[in-house]
PDB file of C-alpha atoms and ligand atoms in Angstrom:
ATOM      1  CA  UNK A   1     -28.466  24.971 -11.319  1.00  0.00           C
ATOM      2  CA  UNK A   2     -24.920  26.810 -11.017  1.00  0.00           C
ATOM      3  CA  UNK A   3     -22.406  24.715 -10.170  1.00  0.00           C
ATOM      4  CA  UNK A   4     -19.495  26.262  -7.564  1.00  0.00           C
ATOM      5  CA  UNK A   5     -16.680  25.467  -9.529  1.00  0.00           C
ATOM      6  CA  UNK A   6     -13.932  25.902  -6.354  1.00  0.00           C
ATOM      7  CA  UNK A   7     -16.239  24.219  -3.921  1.00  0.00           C
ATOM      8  CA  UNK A   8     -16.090  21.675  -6.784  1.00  0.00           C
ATOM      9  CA  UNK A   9     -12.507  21.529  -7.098  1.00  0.00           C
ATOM     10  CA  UNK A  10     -11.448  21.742  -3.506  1.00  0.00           C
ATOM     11  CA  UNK A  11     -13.984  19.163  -2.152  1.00  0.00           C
ATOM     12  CA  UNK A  12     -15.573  16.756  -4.348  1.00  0.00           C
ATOM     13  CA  UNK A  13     -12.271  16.085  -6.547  1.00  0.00           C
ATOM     14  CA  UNK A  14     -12.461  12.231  -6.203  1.00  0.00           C
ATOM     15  CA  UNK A  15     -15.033  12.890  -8.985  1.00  0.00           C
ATOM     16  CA  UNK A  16     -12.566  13.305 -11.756  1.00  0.00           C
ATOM     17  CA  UNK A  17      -9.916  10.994  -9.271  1.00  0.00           C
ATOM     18  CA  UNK A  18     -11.790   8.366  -9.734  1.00  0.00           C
ATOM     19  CA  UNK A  19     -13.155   9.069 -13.133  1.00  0.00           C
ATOM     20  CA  UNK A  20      -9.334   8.663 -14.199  1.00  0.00           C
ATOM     21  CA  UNK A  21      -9.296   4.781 -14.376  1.00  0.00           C
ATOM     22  CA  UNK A  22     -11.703   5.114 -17.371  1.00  0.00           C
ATOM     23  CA  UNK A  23      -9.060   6.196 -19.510  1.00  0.00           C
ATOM     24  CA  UNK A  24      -7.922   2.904 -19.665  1.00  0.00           C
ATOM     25  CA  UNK A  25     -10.545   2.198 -22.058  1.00  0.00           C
ATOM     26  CA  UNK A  26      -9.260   4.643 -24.562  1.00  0.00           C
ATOM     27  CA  UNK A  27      -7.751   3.508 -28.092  1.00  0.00           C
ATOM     28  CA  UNK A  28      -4.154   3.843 -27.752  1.00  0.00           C
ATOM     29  CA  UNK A  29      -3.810   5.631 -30.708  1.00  0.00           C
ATOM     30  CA  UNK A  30      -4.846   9.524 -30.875  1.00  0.00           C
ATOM     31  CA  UNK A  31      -8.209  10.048 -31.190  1.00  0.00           C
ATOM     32  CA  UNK A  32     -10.563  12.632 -31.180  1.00  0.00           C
ATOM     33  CA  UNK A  33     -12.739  12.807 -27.956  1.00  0.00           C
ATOM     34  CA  UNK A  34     -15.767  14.715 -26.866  1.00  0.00           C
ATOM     35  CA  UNK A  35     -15.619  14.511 -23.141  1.00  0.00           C
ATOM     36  CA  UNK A  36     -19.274  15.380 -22.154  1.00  0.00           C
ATOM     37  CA  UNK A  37     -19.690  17.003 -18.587  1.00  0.00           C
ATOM     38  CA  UNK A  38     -16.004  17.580 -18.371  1.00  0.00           C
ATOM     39  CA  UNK A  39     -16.675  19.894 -15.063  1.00  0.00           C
ATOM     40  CA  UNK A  40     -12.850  21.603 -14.306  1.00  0.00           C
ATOM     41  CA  UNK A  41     -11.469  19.973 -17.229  1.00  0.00           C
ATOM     42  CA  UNK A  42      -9.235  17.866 -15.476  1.00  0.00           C
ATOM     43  CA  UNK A  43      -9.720  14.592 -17.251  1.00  0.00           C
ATOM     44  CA  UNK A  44     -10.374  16.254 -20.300  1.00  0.00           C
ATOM     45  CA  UNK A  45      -6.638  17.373 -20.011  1.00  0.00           C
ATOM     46  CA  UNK A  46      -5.446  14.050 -18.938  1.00  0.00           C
ATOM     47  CA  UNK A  47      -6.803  12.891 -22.624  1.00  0.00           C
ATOM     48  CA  UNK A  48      -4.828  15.661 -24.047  1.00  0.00           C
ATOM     49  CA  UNK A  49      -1.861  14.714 -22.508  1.00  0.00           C
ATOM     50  CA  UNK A  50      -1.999  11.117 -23.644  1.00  0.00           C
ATOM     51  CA  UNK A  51      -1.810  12.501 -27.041  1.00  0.00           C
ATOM     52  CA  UNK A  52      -5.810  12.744 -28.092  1.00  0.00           C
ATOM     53  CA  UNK A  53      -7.983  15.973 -29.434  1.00  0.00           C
ATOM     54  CA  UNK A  54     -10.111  16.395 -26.781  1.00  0.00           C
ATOM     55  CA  UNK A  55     -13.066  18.609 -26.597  1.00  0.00           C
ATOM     56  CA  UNK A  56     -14.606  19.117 -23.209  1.00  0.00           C
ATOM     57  CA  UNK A  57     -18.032  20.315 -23.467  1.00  0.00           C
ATOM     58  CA  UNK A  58     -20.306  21.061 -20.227  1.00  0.00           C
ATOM     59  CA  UNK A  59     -23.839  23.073 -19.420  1.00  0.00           C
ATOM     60  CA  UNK A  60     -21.692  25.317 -16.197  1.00  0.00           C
ATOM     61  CA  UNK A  61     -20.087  28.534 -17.341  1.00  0.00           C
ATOM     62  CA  UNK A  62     -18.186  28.702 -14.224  1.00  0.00           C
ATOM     63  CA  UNK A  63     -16.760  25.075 -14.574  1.00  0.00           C
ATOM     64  CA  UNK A  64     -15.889  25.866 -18.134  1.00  0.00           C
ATOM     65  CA  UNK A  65     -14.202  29.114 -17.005  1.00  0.00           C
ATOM     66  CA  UNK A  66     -12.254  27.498 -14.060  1.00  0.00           C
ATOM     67  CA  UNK A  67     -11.315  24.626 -17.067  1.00  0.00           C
ATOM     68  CA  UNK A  68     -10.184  26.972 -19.612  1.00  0.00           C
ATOM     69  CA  UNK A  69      -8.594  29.231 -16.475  1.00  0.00           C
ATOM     70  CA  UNK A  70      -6.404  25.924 -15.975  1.00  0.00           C
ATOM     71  CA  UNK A  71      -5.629  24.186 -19.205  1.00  0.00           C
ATOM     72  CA  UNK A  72      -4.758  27.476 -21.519  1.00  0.00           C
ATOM     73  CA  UNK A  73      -4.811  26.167 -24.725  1.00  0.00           C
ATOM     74  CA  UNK A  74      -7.309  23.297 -24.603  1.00  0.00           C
ATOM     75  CA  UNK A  75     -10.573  22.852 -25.910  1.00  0.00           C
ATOM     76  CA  UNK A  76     -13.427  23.227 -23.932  1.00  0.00           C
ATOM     77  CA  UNK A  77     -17.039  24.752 -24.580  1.00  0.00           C
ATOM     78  CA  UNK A  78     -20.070  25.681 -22.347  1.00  0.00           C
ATOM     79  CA  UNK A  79     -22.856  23.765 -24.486  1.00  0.00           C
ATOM     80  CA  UNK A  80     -25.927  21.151 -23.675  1.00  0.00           C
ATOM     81  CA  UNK A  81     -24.812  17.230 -25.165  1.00  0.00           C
ATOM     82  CA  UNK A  82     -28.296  17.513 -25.901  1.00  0.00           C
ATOM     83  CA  UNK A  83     -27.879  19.905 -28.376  1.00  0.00           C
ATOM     84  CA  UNK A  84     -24.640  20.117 -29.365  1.00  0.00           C
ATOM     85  CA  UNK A  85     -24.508  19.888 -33.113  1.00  0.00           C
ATOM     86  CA  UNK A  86     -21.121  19.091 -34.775  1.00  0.00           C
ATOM     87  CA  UNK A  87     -20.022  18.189 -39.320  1.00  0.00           C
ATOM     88  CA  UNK A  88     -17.267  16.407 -37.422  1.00  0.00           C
ATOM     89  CA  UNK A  89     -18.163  12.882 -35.568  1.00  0.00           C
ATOM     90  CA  UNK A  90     -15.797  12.041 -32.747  1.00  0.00           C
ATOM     91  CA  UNK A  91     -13.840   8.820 -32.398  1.00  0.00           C
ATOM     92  CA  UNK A  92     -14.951   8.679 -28.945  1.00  0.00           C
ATOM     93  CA  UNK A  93     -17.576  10.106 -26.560  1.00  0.00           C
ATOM     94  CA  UNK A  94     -16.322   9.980 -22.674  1.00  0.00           C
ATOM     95  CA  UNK A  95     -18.724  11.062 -19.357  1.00  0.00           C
ATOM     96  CA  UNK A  96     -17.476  10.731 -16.230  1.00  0.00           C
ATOM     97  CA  UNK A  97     -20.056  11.166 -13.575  1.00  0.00           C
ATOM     98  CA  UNK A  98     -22.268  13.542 -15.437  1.00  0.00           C
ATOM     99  CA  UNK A  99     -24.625  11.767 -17.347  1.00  0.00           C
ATOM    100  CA  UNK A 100     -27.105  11.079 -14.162  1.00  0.00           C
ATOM    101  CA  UNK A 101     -28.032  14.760 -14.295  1.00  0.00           C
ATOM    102  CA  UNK A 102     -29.758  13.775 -18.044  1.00  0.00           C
ATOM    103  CA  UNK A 103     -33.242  11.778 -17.143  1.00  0.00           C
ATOM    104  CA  UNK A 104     -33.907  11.352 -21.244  1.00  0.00           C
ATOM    105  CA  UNK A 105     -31.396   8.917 -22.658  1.00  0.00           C
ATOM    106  CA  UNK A 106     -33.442   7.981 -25.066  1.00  0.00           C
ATOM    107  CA  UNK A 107     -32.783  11.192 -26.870  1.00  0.00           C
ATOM    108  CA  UNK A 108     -29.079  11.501 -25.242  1.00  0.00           C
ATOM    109  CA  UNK A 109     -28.455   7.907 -27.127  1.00  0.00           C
ATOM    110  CA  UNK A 110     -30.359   9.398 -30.197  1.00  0.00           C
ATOM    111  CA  UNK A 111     -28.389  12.553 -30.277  1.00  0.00           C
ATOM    112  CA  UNK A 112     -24.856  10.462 -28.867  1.00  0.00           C
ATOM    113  CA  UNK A 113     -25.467   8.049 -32.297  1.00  0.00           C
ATOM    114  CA  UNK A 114     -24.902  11.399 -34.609  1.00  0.00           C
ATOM    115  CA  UNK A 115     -22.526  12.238 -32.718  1.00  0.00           C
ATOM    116  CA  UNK A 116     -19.811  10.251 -32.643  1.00  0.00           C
ATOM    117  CA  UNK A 117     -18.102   7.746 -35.971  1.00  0.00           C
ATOM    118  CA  UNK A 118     -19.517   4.433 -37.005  1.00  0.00           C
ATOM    119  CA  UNK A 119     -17.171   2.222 -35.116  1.00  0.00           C
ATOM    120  CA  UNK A 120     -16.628   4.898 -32.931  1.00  0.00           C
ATOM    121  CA  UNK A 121     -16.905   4.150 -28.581  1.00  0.00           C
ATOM    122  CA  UNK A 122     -19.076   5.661 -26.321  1.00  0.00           C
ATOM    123  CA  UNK A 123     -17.161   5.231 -22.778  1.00  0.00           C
ATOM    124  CA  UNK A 124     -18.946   6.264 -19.700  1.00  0.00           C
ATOM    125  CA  UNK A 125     -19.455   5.533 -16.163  1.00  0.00           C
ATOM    126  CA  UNK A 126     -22.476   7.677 -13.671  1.00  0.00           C
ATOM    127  CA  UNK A 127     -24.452   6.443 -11.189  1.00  0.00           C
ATOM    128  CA  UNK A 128     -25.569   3.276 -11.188  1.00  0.00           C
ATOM    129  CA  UNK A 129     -29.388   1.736  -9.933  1.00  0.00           C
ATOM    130  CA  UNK A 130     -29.431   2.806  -6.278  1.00  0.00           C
ATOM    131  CA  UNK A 131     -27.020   5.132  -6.328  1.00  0.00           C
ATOM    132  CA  UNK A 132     -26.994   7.390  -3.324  1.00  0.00           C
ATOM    133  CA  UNK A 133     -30.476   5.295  -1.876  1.00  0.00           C
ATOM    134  CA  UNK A 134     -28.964   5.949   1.745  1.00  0.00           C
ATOM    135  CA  UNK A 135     -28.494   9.649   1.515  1.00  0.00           C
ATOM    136  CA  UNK A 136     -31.843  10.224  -0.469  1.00  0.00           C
ATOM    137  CA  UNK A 137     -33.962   8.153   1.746  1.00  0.00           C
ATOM    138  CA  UNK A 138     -32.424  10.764   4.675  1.00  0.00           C
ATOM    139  CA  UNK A 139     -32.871  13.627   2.705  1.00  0.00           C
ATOM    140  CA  UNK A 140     -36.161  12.730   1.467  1.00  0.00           C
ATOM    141  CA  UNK A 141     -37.327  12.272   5.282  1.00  0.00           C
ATOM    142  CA  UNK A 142     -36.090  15.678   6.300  1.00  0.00           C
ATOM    143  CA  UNK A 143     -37.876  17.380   3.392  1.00  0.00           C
ATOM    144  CA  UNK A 144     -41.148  15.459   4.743  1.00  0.00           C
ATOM    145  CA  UNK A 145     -40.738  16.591   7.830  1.00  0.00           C
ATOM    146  CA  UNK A 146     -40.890  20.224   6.431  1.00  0.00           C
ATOM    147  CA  UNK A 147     -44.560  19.291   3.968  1.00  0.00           C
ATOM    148  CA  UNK A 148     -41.954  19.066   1.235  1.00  0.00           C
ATOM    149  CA  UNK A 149     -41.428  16.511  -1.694  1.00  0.00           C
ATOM    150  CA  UNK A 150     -37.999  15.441  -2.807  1.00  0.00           C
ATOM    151  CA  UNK A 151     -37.431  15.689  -6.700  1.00  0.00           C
ATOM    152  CA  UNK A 152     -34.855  13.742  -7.706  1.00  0.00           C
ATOM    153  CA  UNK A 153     -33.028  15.677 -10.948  1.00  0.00           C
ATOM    154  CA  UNK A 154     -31.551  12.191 -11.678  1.00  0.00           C
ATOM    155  CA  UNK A 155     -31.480   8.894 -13.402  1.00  0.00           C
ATOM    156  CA  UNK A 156     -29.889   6.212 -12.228  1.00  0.00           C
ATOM    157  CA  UNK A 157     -30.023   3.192 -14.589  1.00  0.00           C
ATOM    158  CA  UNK A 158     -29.424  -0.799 -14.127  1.00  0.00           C
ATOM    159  CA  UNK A 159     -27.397  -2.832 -16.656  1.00  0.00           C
ATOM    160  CA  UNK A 160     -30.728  -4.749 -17.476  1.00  0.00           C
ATOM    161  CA  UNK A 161     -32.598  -0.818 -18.021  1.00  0.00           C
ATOM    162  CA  UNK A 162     -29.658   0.284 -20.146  1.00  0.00           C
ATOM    163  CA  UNK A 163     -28.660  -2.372 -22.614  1.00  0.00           C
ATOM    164  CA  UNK A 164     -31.910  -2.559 -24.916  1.00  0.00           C
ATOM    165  CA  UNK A 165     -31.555   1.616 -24.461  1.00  0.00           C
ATOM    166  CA  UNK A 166     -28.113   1.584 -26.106  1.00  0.00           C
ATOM    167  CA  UNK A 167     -28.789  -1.185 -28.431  1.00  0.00           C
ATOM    168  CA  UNK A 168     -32.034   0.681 -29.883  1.00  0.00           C
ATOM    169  CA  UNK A 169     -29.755   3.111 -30.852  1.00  0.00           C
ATOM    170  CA  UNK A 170     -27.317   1.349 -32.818  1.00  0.00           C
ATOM    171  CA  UNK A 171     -24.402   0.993 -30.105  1.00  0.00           C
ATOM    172  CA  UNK A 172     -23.282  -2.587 -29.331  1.00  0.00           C
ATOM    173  CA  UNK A 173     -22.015  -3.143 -25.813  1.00  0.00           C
ATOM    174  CA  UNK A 174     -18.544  -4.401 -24.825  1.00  0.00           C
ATOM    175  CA  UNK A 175     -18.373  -3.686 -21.242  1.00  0.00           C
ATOM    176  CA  UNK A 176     -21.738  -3.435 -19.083  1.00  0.00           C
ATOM    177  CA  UNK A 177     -21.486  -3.430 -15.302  1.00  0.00           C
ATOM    178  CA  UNK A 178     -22.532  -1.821 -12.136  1.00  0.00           C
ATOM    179  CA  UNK A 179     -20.665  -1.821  -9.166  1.00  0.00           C
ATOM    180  CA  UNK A 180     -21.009  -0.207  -5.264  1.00  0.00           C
ATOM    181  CA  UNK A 181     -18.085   2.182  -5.044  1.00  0.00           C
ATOM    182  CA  UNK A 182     -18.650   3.689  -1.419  1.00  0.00           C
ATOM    183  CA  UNK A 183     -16.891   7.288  -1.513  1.00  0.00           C
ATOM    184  CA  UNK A 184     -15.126   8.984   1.424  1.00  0.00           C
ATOM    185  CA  UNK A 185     -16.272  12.624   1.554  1.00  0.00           C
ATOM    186  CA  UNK A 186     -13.948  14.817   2.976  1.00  0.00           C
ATOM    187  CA  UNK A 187     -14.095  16.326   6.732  1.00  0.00           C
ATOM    188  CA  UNK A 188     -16.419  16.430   8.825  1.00  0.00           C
ATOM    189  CA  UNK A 189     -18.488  18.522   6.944  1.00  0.00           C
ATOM    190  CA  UNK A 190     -18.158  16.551   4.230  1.00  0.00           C
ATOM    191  CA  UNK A 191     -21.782  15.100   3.872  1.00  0.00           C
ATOM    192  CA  UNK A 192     -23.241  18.833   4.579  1.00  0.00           C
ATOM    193  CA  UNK A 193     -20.794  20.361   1.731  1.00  0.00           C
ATOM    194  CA  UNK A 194     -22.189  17.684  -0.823  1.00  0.00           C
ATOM    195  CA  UNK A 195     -25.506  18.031   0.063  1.00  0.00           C
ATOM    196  CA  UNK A 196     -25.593  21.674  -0.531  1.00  0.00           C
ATOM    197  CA  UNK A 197     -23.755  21.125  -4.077  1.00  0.00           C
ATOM    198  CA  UNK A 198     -25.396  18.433  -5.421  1.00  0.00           C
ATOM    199  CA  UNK A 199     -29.302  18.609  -3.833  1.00  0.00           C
ATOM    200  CA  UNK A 200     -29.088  22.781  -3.908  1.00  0.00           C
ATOM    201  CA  UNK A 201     -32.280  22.314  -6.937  1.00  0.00           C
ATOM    202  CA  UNK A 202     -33.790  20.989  -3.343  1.00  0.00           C
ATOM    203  CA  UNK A 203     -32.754  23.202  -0.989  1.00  0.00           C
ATOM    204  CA  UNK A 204     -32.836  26.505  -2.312  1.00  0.00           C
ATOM    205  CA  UNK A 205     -36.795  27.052  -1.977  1.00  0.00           C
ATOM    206  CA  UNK A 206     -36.099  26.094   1.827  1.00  0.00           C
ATOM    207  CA  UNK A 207     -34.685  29.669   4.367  1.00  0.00           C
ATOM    208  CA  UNK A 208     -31.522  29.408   5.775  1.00  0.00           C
ATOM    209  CA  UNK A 209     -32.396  27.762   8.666  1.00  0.00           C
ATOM    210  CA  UNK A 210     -34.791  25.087   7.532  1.00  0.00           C
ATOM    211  CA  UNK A 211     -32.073  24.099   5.260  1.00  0.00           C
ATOM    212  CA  UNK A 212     -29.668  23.899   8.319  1.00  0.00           C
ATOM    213  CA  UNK A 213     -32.652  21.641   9.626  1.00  0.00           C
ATOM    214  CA  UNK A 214     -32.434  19.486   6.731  1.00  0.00           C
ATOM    215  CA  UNK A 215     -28.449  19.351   6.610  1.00  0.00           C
ATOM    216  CA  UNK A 216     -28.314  18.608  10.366  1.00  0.00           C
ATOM    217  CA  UNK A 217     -31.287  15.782  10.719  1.00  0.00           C
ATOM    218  CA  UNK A 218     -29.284  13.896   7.487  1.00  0.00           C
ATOM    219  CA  UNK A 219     -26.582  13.916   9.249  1.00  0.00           C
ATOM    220  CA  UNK A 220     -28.214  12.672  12.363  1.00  0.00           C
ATOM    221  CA  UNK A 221     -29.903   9.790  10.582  1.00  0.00           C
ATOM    222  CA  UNK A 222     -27.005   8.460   8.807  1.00  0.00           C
ATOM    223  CA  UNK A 223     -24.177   8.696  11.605  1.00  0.00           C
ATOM    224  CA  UNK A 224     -24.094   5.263  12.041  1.00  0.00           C
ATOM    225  CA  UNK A 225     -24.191   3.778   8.717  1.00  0.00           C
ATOM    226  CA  UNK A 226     -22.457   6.554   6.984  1.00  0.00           C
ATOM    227  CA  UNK A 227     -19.609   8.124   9.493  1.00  0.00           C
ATOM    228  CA  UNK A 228     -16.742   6.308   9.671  1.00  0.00           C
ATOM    229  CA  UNK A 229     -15.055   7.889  12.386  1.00  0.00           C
ATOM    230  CA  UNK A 230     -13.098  10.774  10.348  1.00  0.00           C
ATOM    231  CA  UNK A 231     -15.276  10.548   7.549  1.00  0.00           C
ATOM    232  CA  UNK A 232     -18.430  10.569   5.889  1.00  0.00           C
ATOM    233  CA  UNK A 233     -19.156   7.903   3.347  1.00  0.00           C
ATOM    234  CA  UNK A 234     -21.306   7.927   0.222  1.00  0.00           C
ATOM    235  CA  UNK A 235     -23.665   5.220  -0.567  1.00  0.00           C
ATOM    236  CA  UNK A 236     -22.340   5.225  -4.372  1.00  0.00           C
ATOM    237  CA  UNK A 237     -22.904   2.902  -6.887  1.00  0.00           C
ATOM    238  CA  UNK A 238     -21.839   3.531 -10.610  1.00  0.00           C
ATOM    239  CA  UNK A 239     -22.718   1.892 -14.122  1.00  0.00           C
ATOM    240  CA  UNK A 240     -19.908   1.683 -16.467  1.00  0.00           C
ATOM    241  CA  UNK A 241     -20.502   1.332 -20.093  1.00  0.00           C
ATOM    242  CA  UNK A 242     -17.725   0.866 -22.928  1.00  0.00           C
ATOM    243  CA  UNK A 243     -20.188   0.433 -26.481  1.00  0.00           C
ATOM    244  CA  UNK A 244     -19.420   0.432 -29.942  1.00  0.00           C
ATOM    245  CA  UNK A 245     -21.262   2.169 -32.329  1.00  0.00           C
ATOM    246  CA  UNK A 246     -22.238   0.122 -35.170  1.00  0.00           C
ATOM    247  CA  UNK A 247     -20.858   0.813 -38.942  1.00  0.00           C
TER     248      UNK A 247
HETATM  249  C1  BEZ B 301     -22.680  10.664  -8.468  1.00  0.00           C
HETATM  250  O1  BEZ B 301     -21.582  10.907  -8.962  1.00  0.00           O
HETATM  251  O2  BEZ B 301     -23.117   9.527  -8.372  1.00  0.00           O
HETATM  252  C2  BEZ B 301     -23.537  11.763  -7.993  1.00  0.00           C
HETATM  253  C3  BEZ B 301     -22.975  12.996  -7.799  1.00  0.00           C
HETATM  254  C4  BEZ B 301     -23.785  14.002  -7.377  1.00  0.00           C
HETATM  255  C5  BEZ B 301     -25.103  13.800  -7.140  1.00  0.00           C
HETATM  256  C6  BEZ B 301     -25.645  12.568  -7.338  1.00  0.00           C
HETATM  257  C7  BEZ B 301     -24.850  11.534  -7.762  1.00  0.00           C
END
């Protein structure tokens, strides 16, 4: 999937807004910091700018583009986590809402464990068990309605999933929780805009107007639990992980 890096920017920037009280978990002194999915590069440069080497690293050309297009000077790369090789470990790995769009993390914890110091921190928060359950039951129902099958492109973890995951590979935890964080998506069109970024892997085999079909009878079905009057509302949940990487 391409990514629309303005659609990005202009609508769905609580994703890096909220991603910005994770840099609280950052050592205070500089460190060097592979920010994996960093999208626009926004919280990558927020790193910078607290005095860290940051490198922001993410699979979408045009979100790296639009990153180094806004932060001249700063590091950022269009490369897999999955196979991004490196002679120099990082102090810290950081993910802000990216690492749901990974299904393996048993070879992202694998490949995170060579990538980052002994003692280093891996400090991340995505989407949590049940994440989204609203929208995709909705979404799922539409596509059924057209002899289609929803296929989720995600993973969405519990605490109790993830632990024995990131202990098998040598990182001990120090923060492990999950917590609903319902998001206001913005406009009226909000829900319809997100849909068509985030579920386009879904859509795109549909025509035009089968996927106006689909956009329209979500919205139908979730106008009362999701609309609050000038907004839509995202059924989000997250899982946020701060872990230590053994010595
Ligand atoms: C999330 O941040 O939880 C998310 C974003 C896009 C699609 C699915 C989940």
């Amino acid at each position: 999937m391409e990514w629309d890096a303005h659609n990005y920017q202009k609508n769905h920037d609580f994703v890096f807004q909220y991603g910005a009280s994770l840099l609280a978990f950052l050592p205070n002194s500089p460190a060097t910091i592979l920010d994996i999915g960093c999208g626009t590069g926004e919280l990558s440069h927020q790193m910078t700018e607290l005095g860290h080497r940051v490198l922001g690293i993410d699979t979408s050309p045009n979100m790296i583009q639009q990153a180094q297009k806004q932060f001249p000077g700063e590091k950022f790369q269009v490369v897999n986590a999955l196979t991004f090789e490196t002679a120099q470990p990082f102090d810290v790995l950081f993910s802000n809402a990216a690492l749901h769009w990974i299904t393996d993390h048993k070879s992202l914890l694998s490949q995170f464990q060579k990538l980052v110091k002994p003692g280093g921190l891996f400090i991340c928060e995505f989407g949590g068990a049940g994440n989204i359950a609203k929208i995709t039951q909705a979404f799922e129902t539409e596509l059924e309605q057209l002899g289609k099958s929803y296929q989720s492109p995600f993973f969405f973890p519990s605490c109790e999933e993830y632990q024995p995951l990131l202990e098998a590979n040598g990182f001990l935890v120090e923060l492990l929780q999950e917590y609903d964080r319902p998001t206001p998506l913005k406009g009226e069109n909000g829900l319809r805009n997100w849909l068509k970024q985030f579920f386009s892997s879904n859509l795109s085999s549909l025509s035009e107007a089968k996927q106006n079909q689909v956009l329209s009878g979500v919205e139908a079905s979730l106008k009362e639990s999701c609309w609050k009057d000038t907004f839509w509302e995202a059924d989000y949940r997250r899982i946020r992980i701060v872990a230590k990487r053994s010595k």
